Amino acid sequence: MKLYGYWRSSASFRVRLALYLKELEFEYHPVHLVKDGGEQHTPEYRKLNPAGLVPTFVDDEVTLNQSLAIIEYLDERYKQHPLLPSATVDKARARALAYDLACELQPVTNLRVLKYLTGELNCSDEQRNDWIHHWVHQSFTAFEQRLTETAGDYCYGDSVTLADICLLPQVYNAERFKVPLDNYPTLVAVHDRLQQLTAVQQARPENQPDAQ
Amino acid sequence: MKLYGYWRSSASFRVRLALYLKELEFEYHPVHLVKDGGEQHTPEYRKLNPAGLVPTFVDDEVTLNQSLAIIEYLDERYKQHPLLPSATVDKARARALAYDLACELQPVTNLRVLKYLTGELNCSDEQRNDWIHHWVHQSFTAFEQRLTETAGDYCYGDSVTLADICLLPQVYNAERFKVPLDNYPTLVAVHDRLQQLTAVQQARPENQPDAQ
């Protein structure tokens, strides 16, 4: 298995988390998103991923993009350490938590959107930071309320699920942009418990070979 | 089954598509996103959906948010007219196509983001439209390239899948904001074929009771 990713990309972080949580061995191929205008735009990488996004995942003859599709694939193909509950309703609820972050928060705060703000729209650094803080607070406020109903040790009950995999990169980003998390005690408690897992430490951005 | 949605919301449109494609009966409860500051912000609706987003779906004792989680739930619980291929790799590829739109394009062009642009960031209508055109072109360029490899009659082979469900609202929005689609012949051909399905006509925004 090969994972093409970038240390600080949320979507790459998610796939690393799934791979380590499921104890699957893989080769990590860094794709630098900033250097020389971005290695994701090279013709060679675009052959693997026409959108020029990370991550791309290769498992034998299978090449996949989109972190959530990769993780569902891994969970269906490799049964150890399941990342979704088995019951239909529980699975739907855990997925909904994951999508609350992956489809609402991550896309509006990712690198290319921030670049558009400061580039085409000529936003100041302050406006860019306000943008990030606004969407993090909007998302985490609703997420905290959901967690009070769903969380055990982790986001959905006492097993690590896709929801936790989506939470970790969003907290990493929130901390990076100094968003205060005092209003989200359940979220922070879950995040603290996740940090204690070896797989989470292995997957963290700062522990990747391309981290700077 | 009850669906709380808004005629023009992409995510509501997706769930209607799934329900009609699977020939499931449901009650439609309109939630007006604009009138009186938005009915999605009322305390009553927030009880159903703390994020104040549509849609919310209720099936007996189950209340779910997030359109993709609702659709996966429907597909797992009600087996007729499956919306994902059964083989693991095909399923992953169809999901990846869906997420290319649902996790990259839709979130950056939805109503609350556009409101932030013209409100907090004081963008002009032209800047707002440029924003929409930019992300649609970026997304559809990559999607068109993928479709040349995956499409049959529909986005992934010859059956309607989650990918088509995600495509329809994005084309509806692109047309609404007058984004030219000439460079996306495969995408347009798939979209034209989808329009011929009764379920698609039933689900279209303009055919809902709350359409204006």
Coordinates of C-alpha atoms in Angstrom, one line a residue:
Chain A
M1 CA 0.0 0.0 0.0
K2 CA 1.2 3.5 -0.8
L3 CA -0.1 6.8 0.5
Y4 CA 0.7 10.0 -1.3
G5 CA 0.1 12.8 1.2
Y6 CA 1.3 15.9 2.9
W7 CA 2.1 16.1 6.6
R8 CA -0.3 19.0 7.3
S9 CA -3.2 18.1 5.0
S10 CA -6.3 17.1 7.0
A11 CA -7.3 14.5 4.5
S12 CA -3.9 12.9 4.5
F13 CA -3.9 12.9 8.3
R14 CA -7.3 11.1 8.2
V15 CA -6.0 8.3 6.0
R16 CA -2.8 7.9 8.1
L17 CA -5.0 7.6 11.2
A18 CA -7.1 4.8 9.6
L19 CA -4.0 2.9 8.4
Y20 CA -2.3 3.1 11.8
L21 CA -5.5 2.3 13.8
K22 CA -6.1 -0.7 11.6
E23 CA -2.4 -1.7 11.9
L24 CA -1.8 -1.8 8.2
E25 CA 1.7 -1.3 6.7
F26 CA 2.1 1.3 4.0
E27 CA 4.7 3.4 2.2
Y28 CA 4.4 7.1 2.7
H29 CA 5.1 9.3 -0.3
P30 CA 5.2 13.0 0.6
V31 CA 3.7 15.4 -1.9
H32 CA 4.8 18.9 -1.0
L33 CA 1.8 21.3 -1.4
V34 CA 3.7 24.5 -1.2
K35 CA 7.2 24.0 -2.6
D36 CA 7.8 25.1 -6.2
G37 CA 4.1 26.0 -6.6
G38 CA 3.0 22.7 -5.3
E39 CA 4.0 19.2 -6.3
Q40 CA 0.3 18.2 -6.5
H41 CA 0.1 20.2 -9.8
T42 CA 2.9 18.2 -11.6
P43 CA 1.7 16.2 -14.6
E44 CA 3.0 13.1 -13.0
Y45 CA 0.9 13.5 -9.8
R46 CA -2.1 14.7 -11.8
K47 CA -2.1 11.3 -13.6
L48 CA -2.7 9.7 -10.2
N49 CA -5.1 12.4 -9.1
P50 CA -6.6 14.7 -11.7
A51 CA -7.9 17.2 -9.1
G52 CA -4.4 17.8 -7.9
L53 CA -5.4 17.0 -4.3
V54 CA -3.9 14.9 -1.6
P55 CA -4.2 12.1 -0.6
T56 CA -4.0 9.4 -3.2
F57 CA -4.0 5.8 -2.0
V58 CA -2.7 2.8 -4.0
D59 CA -3.5 -0.8 -2.9
D60 CA -2.2 -3.2 -5.5
E61 CA -4.2 -2.4 -8.7
V62 CA -6.6 0.0 -6.9
T63 CA -5.9 3.7 -7.0
L64 CA -8.3 5.8 -4.9
N65 CA -8.8 9.5 -4.0
Q66 CA -11.0 11.1 -1.4
S67 CA -10.0 10.3 2.2
L68 CA -13.4 9.2 3.3
A69 CA -13.8 6.8 0.3
I70 CA -10.3 5.4 1.1
I71 CA -11.2 4.8 4.7
E72 CA -14.5 3.1 4.0
Y73 CA -12.6 0.9 1.5
L74 CA -10.0 0.0 4.1
D75 CA -12.7 -0.7 6.7
E76 CA -14.6 -2.9 4.3
R77 CA -11.6 -4.8 3.0
Y78 CA -9.5 -5.2 6.2
K79 CA -11.8 -6.2 9.0
Q80 CA -9.5 -5.7 12.0
H81 CA -10.2 -2.7 14.3
P82 CA -13.4 -1.6 12.6
L83 CA -13.8 2.1 12.2
L84 CA -17.6 2.1 12.0
P85 CA -20.2 0.5 14.3
S86 CA -21.9 -2.6 12.7
A87 CA -25.5 -1.7 13.3
T88 CA -27.1 0.4 10.6
V89 CA -28.4 3.2 12.8
D90 CA -25.2 3.5 14.8
K91 CA -23.2 3.5 11.6
A92 CA -25.3 6.3 10.2
R93 CA -24.9 8.4 13.3
A94 CA -21.1 7.9 13.4
R95 CA -20.9 8.8 9.7
A96 CA -23.1 11.9 10.3
L97 CA -20.7 13.1 13.0
A98 CA -17.8 12.6 10.6
Y99 CA -19.5 14.5 7.8
D100 CA -20.4 17.3 10.2
L101 CA -16.7 18.0 10.1
A102 CA -15.6 16.6 6.8
C103 CA -18.3 18.2 4.7
E104 CA -19.0 21.4 6.6
L105 CA -15.8 22.6 8.3
Q106 CA -12.7 21.2 6.5
P107 CA -13.6 22.3 3.0
V108 CA -14.1 26.0 3.9
T109 CA -10.8 26.2 5.8
N110 CA -8.4 24.3 3.6
L111 CA -5.3 25.7 2.0
R112 CA -6.7 26.5 -1.5
V113 CA -9.7 28.4 -0.1
L114 CA -7.5 30.4 2.3
K115 CA -5.2 31.2 -0.7
Y116 CA -8.2 32.5 -2.7
L117 CA -9.2 34.7 0.2
T118 CA -5.8 36.3 0.6
G119 CA -5.1 36.3 -3.2
E120 CA -8.1 37.0 -5.4
L121 CA -10.1 38.6 -2.6
N122 CA -7.2 40.5 -1.2
C123 CA -8.2 39.6 2.4
S124 CA -5.8 40.7 5.2
D125 CA -4.3 38.1 7.5
E126 CA -6.8 39.2 10.2
Q127 CA -9.7 38.6 7.8
R128 CA -8.3 35.2 7.0
N129 CA -8.0 34.3 10.7
D130 CA -11.5 35.6 11.4
W131 CA -12.8 33.4 8.6
I132 CA -11.1 30.3 10.2
H133 CA -12.3 31.2 13.7
H134 CA -15.9 31.8 12.5
W135 CA -16.3 28.4 10.8
V136 CA -14.5 26.5 13.6
H137 CA -16.8 28.0 16.2
Q138 CA -19.9 27.5 14.1
S139 CA -19.0 23.8 13.5
F140 CA -17.6 23.0 17.0
T141 CA -20.6 24.6 18.8
A142 CA -23.0 22.2 17.0
F143 CA -20.5 19.3 17.3
E144 CA -20.1 19.8 21.1
Q145 CA -23.9 19.6 21.4
R146 CA -24.1 16.4 19.4
L147 CA -21.2 14.9 21.5
T148 CA -23.1 15.4 24.7
E149 CA -25.5 12.8 23.3
T150 CA -23.2 10.4 21.4
A151 CA -19.8 10.4 23.2
G152 CA -18.4 7.8 25.4
D153 CA -14.6 7.6 25.6
Y154 CA -14.6 8.8 22.0
C155 CA -17.0 10.7 19.6
Y156 CA -19.4 7.8 19.2
G157 CA -19.4 5.5 22.2
D158 CA -16.3 3.8 23.4
S159 CA -14.7 2.8 20.2
V160 CA -12.6 4.9 17.8
T161 CA -14.7 5.6 14.7
L162 CA -14.5 7.6 11.5
A163 CA -15.9 10.6 13.5
D164 CA -12.7 10.6 15.7
I165 CA -10.6 10.4 12.5
C166 CA -12.3 13.5 11.2
L167 CA -12.1 15.3 14.6
L168 CA -8.4 15.0 15.1
P169 CA -7.3 17.1 12.0
Q170 CA -9.8 19.8 12.8
V171 CA -8.6 20.2 16.3
Y172 CA -5.0 20.3 15.0
N173 CA -6.0 23.1 12.7
A174 CA -8.0 24.9 15.3
E175 CA -4.9 24.9 17.6
R176 CA -2.6 26.0 14.8
F177 CA -4.8 29.0 14.2
K178 CA -5.2 29.6 17.9
V179 CA -8.9 29.1 18.1
P180 CA -9.9 29.0 21.8
L181 CA -11.6 25.7 22.7
D182 CA -12.9 26.5 26.2
N183 CA -16.5 26.2 25.1
Y184 CA -16.1 22.6 23.9
P185 CA -15.3 20.5 27.0
T186 CA -16.6 17.2 25.6
L187 CA -14.8 17.7 22.4
V188 CA -11.6 18.5 24.2
A189 CA -11.9 15.5 26.5
V190 CA -12.5 13.2 23.6
H191 CA -9.5 14.7 21.8
D192 CA -7.3 14.3 24.9
R193 CA -8.2 10.6 25.1
L194 CA -7.4 10.1 21.5
Q195 CA -4.0 11.6 22.0
Q196 CA -3.1 8.7 24.2
L197 CA -3.4 6.1 21.4
T198 CA -0.1 5.1 19.8
A199 CA -1.8 5.1 16.3
V200 CA -2.7 8.7 16.8
Q201 CA 0.8 9.7 17.7
Q202 CA 2.1 7.8 14.7
A203 CA -0.3 9.6 12.4
R204 CA 0.2 13.1 13.7
P205 CA 1.5 15.7 11.3
E206 CA 4.6 16.6 13.2
N207 CA 5.7 13.0 13.3
Q208 CA 5.8 12.6 9.5
P209 CA 9.1 12.6 7.6
D210 CA 8.0 15.6 5.5
A211 CA 7.1 17.7 8.6
Q212 CA 8.9 21.1 8.8
Chain B
M1 CA -40.5 8.8 7.0
K2 CA -40.2 12.6 7.2
L3 CA -37.8 14.8 5.4
Y4 CA -37.2 18.3 6.7
G5 CA -35.7 20.3 3.8
Y6 CA -35.6 23.3 1.6
W7 CA -36.4 23.2 -2.1
R8 CA -33.1 24.8 -3.2
S9 CA -30.8 23.2 -0.7
S10 CA -28.3 20.8 -2.5
A11 CA -28.3 18.4 0.5
S12 CA -32.1 18.3 0.6
F13 CA -32.2 17.7 -3.1
R14 CA -29.8 14.7 -2.6
V15 CA -32.0 13.0 0.0
R16 CA -35.1 13.6 -2.1
L17 CA -33.3 11.9 -5.1
A18 CA -32.4 8.9 -2.9
L19 CA -36.0 8.6 -1.6
Y20 CA -37.6 8.8 -5.1
L21 CA -35.0 6.6 -6.7
K22 CA -35.6 3.9 -4.1
E23 CA -39.4 4.5 -4.4
L24 CA -39.8 5.2 -0.7
E25 CA -42.8 7.2 0.6
F26 CA -42.1 10.1 2.8
E27 CA -43.6 13.4 4.1
Y28 CA -41.9 16.5 3.1
H29 CA -41.6 19.3 5.7
P30 CA -40.3 22.5 4.2
V31 CA -37.9 24.6 6.3
H32 CA -37.5 28.0 4.8
L33 CA -33.8 29.0 4.9
V34 CA -34.3 32.7 4.1
K35 CA -37.7 33.9 5.4
D36 CA -37.7 35.7 8.8
G37 CA -33.9 35.1 9.2
G38 CA -34.2 31.4 8.4
E39 CA -36.5 28.8 10.0
Q40 CA -33.5 26.6 10.5
H41 CA -32.5 28.8 13.4
T42 CA -35.7 28.4 15.4
P43 CA -35.2 26.6 18.8
E44 CA -37.8 24.0 17.6
Y45 CA -35.7 23.1 14.5
R46 CA -32.4 23.3 16.4
K47 CA -33.7 20.5 18.6
L48 CA -33.9 18.3 15.5
N49 CA -30.6 19.6 14.1
P50 CA -28.3 21.5 16.4
A51 CA -26.2 22.8 13.5
G52 CA -29.3 24.6 12.0
L53 CA -28.7 22.9 8.7
V54 CA -31.1 21.0 6.3
P55 CA -31.9 18.3 5.8
T56 CA -33.0 16.3 8.8
F57 CA -34.5 12.9 8.2
V58 CA -36.8 11.0 10.6
D59 CA -37.5 7.3 10.2
D60 CA -39.6 6.0 13.1
E61 CA -37.3 6.4 16.1
V62 CA -34.3 7.4 14.1
T63 CA -33.4 11.1 13.5
L64 CA -30.4 11.7 11.2
N65 CA -28.6 14.7 9.7
Q66 CA -26.0 14.9 7.0
S67 CA -27.4 14.0 3.5
L68 CA -24.7 11.4 2.8
A69 CA -25.2 9.6 6.1
I70 CA -29.0 9.6 5.4
I71 CA -28.5 8.1 2.0
E72 CA -26.1 5.4 3.1
Y73 CA -28.6 4.5 5.8
L74 CA -31.4 4.3 3.3
D75 CA -29.3 2.2 1.0
E76 CA -28.3 -0.2 3.7
R77 CA -31.8 -0.5 5.3
Y78 CA -33.9 -0.6 2.1
K79 CA -32.4 -2.8 -0.4
Q80 CA -34.4 -2.0 -3.5
H81 CA -32.7 0.1 -6.3
P82 CA -29.2 0.1 -4.7
L83 CA -27.4 3.4 -4.9
L84 CA -23.9 2.0 -4.5
P85 CA -22.2 -0.9 -6.4
S86 CA -21.8 -4.1 -4.3
A87 CA -18.1 -4.8 -5.0
T88 CA -15.7 -3.0 -2.5
V89 CA -13.5 -1.3 -5.1
D90 CA -16.4 -0.1 -7.3
K91 CA -18.2 1.1 -4.2
A92 CA -15.1 3.1 -3.2
R93 CA -14.8 4.6 -6.6
A94 CA -18.4 5.7 -6.8
R95 CA -18.1 7.1 -3.3
A96 CA -15.0 9.0 -4.3
L97 CA -16.8 10.6 -7.2
A98 CA -19.6 11.6 -4.8
Y99 CA -17.2 13.1 -2.4
D100 CA -15.4 15.0 -5.1
L101 CA -18.5 17.1 -5.3
A102 CA -20.0 16.8 -1.8
C103 CA -16.7 17.5 0.1
E104 CA -14.9 19.9 -2.3
L105 CA -17.5 21.9 -4.3
Q106 CA -20.8 22.1 -2.4
P107 CA -19.4 23.3 0.9
V108 CA -17.6 26.3 -0.5
T109 CA -20.6 27.5 -2.6
N110 CA -23.4 27.0 -0.2
L111 CA -25.7 29.8 1.1
R112 CA -24.0 30.5 4.4
V113 CA -20.5 30.8 2.8
L114 CA -21.9 33.2 0.1
K115 CA -23.6 35.2 2.9
Y116 CA -20.2 35.6 4.7
L117 CA -18.6 36.7 1.5
T118 CA -21.1 39.5 0.8
G119 CA -21.7 40.3 4.5
E120 CA -18.5 40.1 6.6
L121 CA -16.1 40.4 3.7
N122 CA -18.1 43.0 1.9
C123 CA -17.7 41.2 -1.5
S124 CA -19.5 42.6 -4.5
D125 CA -22.0 40.5 -6.5
E126 CA -19.3 40.1 -9.1
Q127 CA -16.8 38.8 -6.6
R128 CA -19.4 36.4 -5.3
N129 CA -20.1 35.1 -8.8
D130 CA -16.4 34.8 -9.6
W131 CA -16.0 32.8 -6.5
I132 CA -18.8 30.4 -7.5
H133 CA -17.5 30.1 -11.1
H134 CA -14.0 29.5 -9.9
W135 CA -14.9 26.5 -7.7
V136 CA -17.3 25.0 -10.2
H137 CA -14.7 25.1 -12.9
Q138 CA -12.0 23.8 -10.7
S139 CA -14.2 20.9 -9.6
F140 CA -15.9 20.1 -12.9
T141 CA -12.6 20.1 -14.8
A142 CA -11.3 17.3 -12.6
F143 CA -14.7 15.6 -12.5
E144 CA -15.0 15.6 -16.3
Q145 CA -11.6 13.9 -16.5
R146 CA -12.6 11.2 -14.0
L147 CA -15.9 10.6 -15.8
T148 CA -14.1 9.8 -19.0
E149 CA -12.8 6.8 -17.2
T150 CA -15.8 5.8 -15.0
A151 CA -19.0 6.9 -16.8
G152 CA -21.4 4.7 -18.7
D153 CA -24.9 5.9 -18.9
Y154 CA -24.4 7.5 -15.5
C155 CA -21.4 8.7 -13.5
Y156 CA -20.2 5.3 -12.5
G157 CA -21.2 2.7 -15.1
D158 CA -24.8 2.2 -16.2
S159 CA -26.6 2.4 -12.8
V160 CA -27.5 5.5 -10.9
T161 CA -25.3 5.9 -7.9
L162 CA -24.5 8.3 -5.0
A163 CA -22.2 10.1 -7.5
D164 CA -25.2 11.0 -9.7
I165 CA -27.1 12.1 -6.6
C166 CA -24.3 14.5 -5.8
L167 CA -23.9 15.7 -9.4
L168 CA -27.5 16.8 -10.0
P169 CA -27.6 19.6 -7.4
Q170 CA -24.2 20.9 -8.5
V171 CA -25.3 21.2 -12.1
Y172 CA -28.6 22.8 -10.9
N173 CA -26.5 25.4 -9.0
A174 CA -24.0 25.9 -11.9
E175 CA -26.9 26.6 -14.2
R176 CA -28.5 29.0 -11.7
F177 CA -25.3 31.0 -11.5
K178 CA -24.8 30.8 -15.3
V179 CA -21.6 28.9 -15.3
P180 CA -20.9 27.7 -18.9
L181 CA -20.6 24.0 -19.1
D182 CA -19.3 23.6 -22.6
N183 CA -16.0 22.1 -21.5
Y184 CA -17.7 19.2 -19.7
P185 CA -19.4 17.2 -22.4
T186 CA -19.3 13.8 -20.5
L187 CA -20.8 15.5 -17.4
V188 CA -23.5 17.2 -19.4
A189 CA -24.4 14.0 -21.3
V190 CA -24.7 12.1 -18.0
H191 CA -26.8 14.9 -16.6
D192 CA -29.1 14.9 -19.6
R193 CA -29.7 11.2 -19.2
L194 CA -30.5 11.6 -15.5
Q195 CA -33.1 14.2 -16.4
Q196 CA -35.1 11.6 -18.2
L197 CA -35.7 9.6 -15.0
T198 CA -39.1 10.1 -13.3
A199 CA -37.5 10.1 -9.8
V200 CA -35.2 12.9 -10.8
Q201 CA -38.1 15.0 -12.0
Q202 CA -40.0 14.4 -8.8
A203 CA -37.0 15.4 -6.7
R204 CA -36.0 18.6 -8.6
P205 CA -36.1 21.8 -6.6
E206 CA -38.7 23.6 -8.9
N207 CA -41.1 20.7 -8.4
Q208 CA -41.3 21.0 -4.6
P209 CA -44.2 22.5 -2.8
D210 CA -42.0 25.2 -1.2
A211 CA -40.5 26.3 -4.5
Q212 CA -40.8 30.0 -5.3

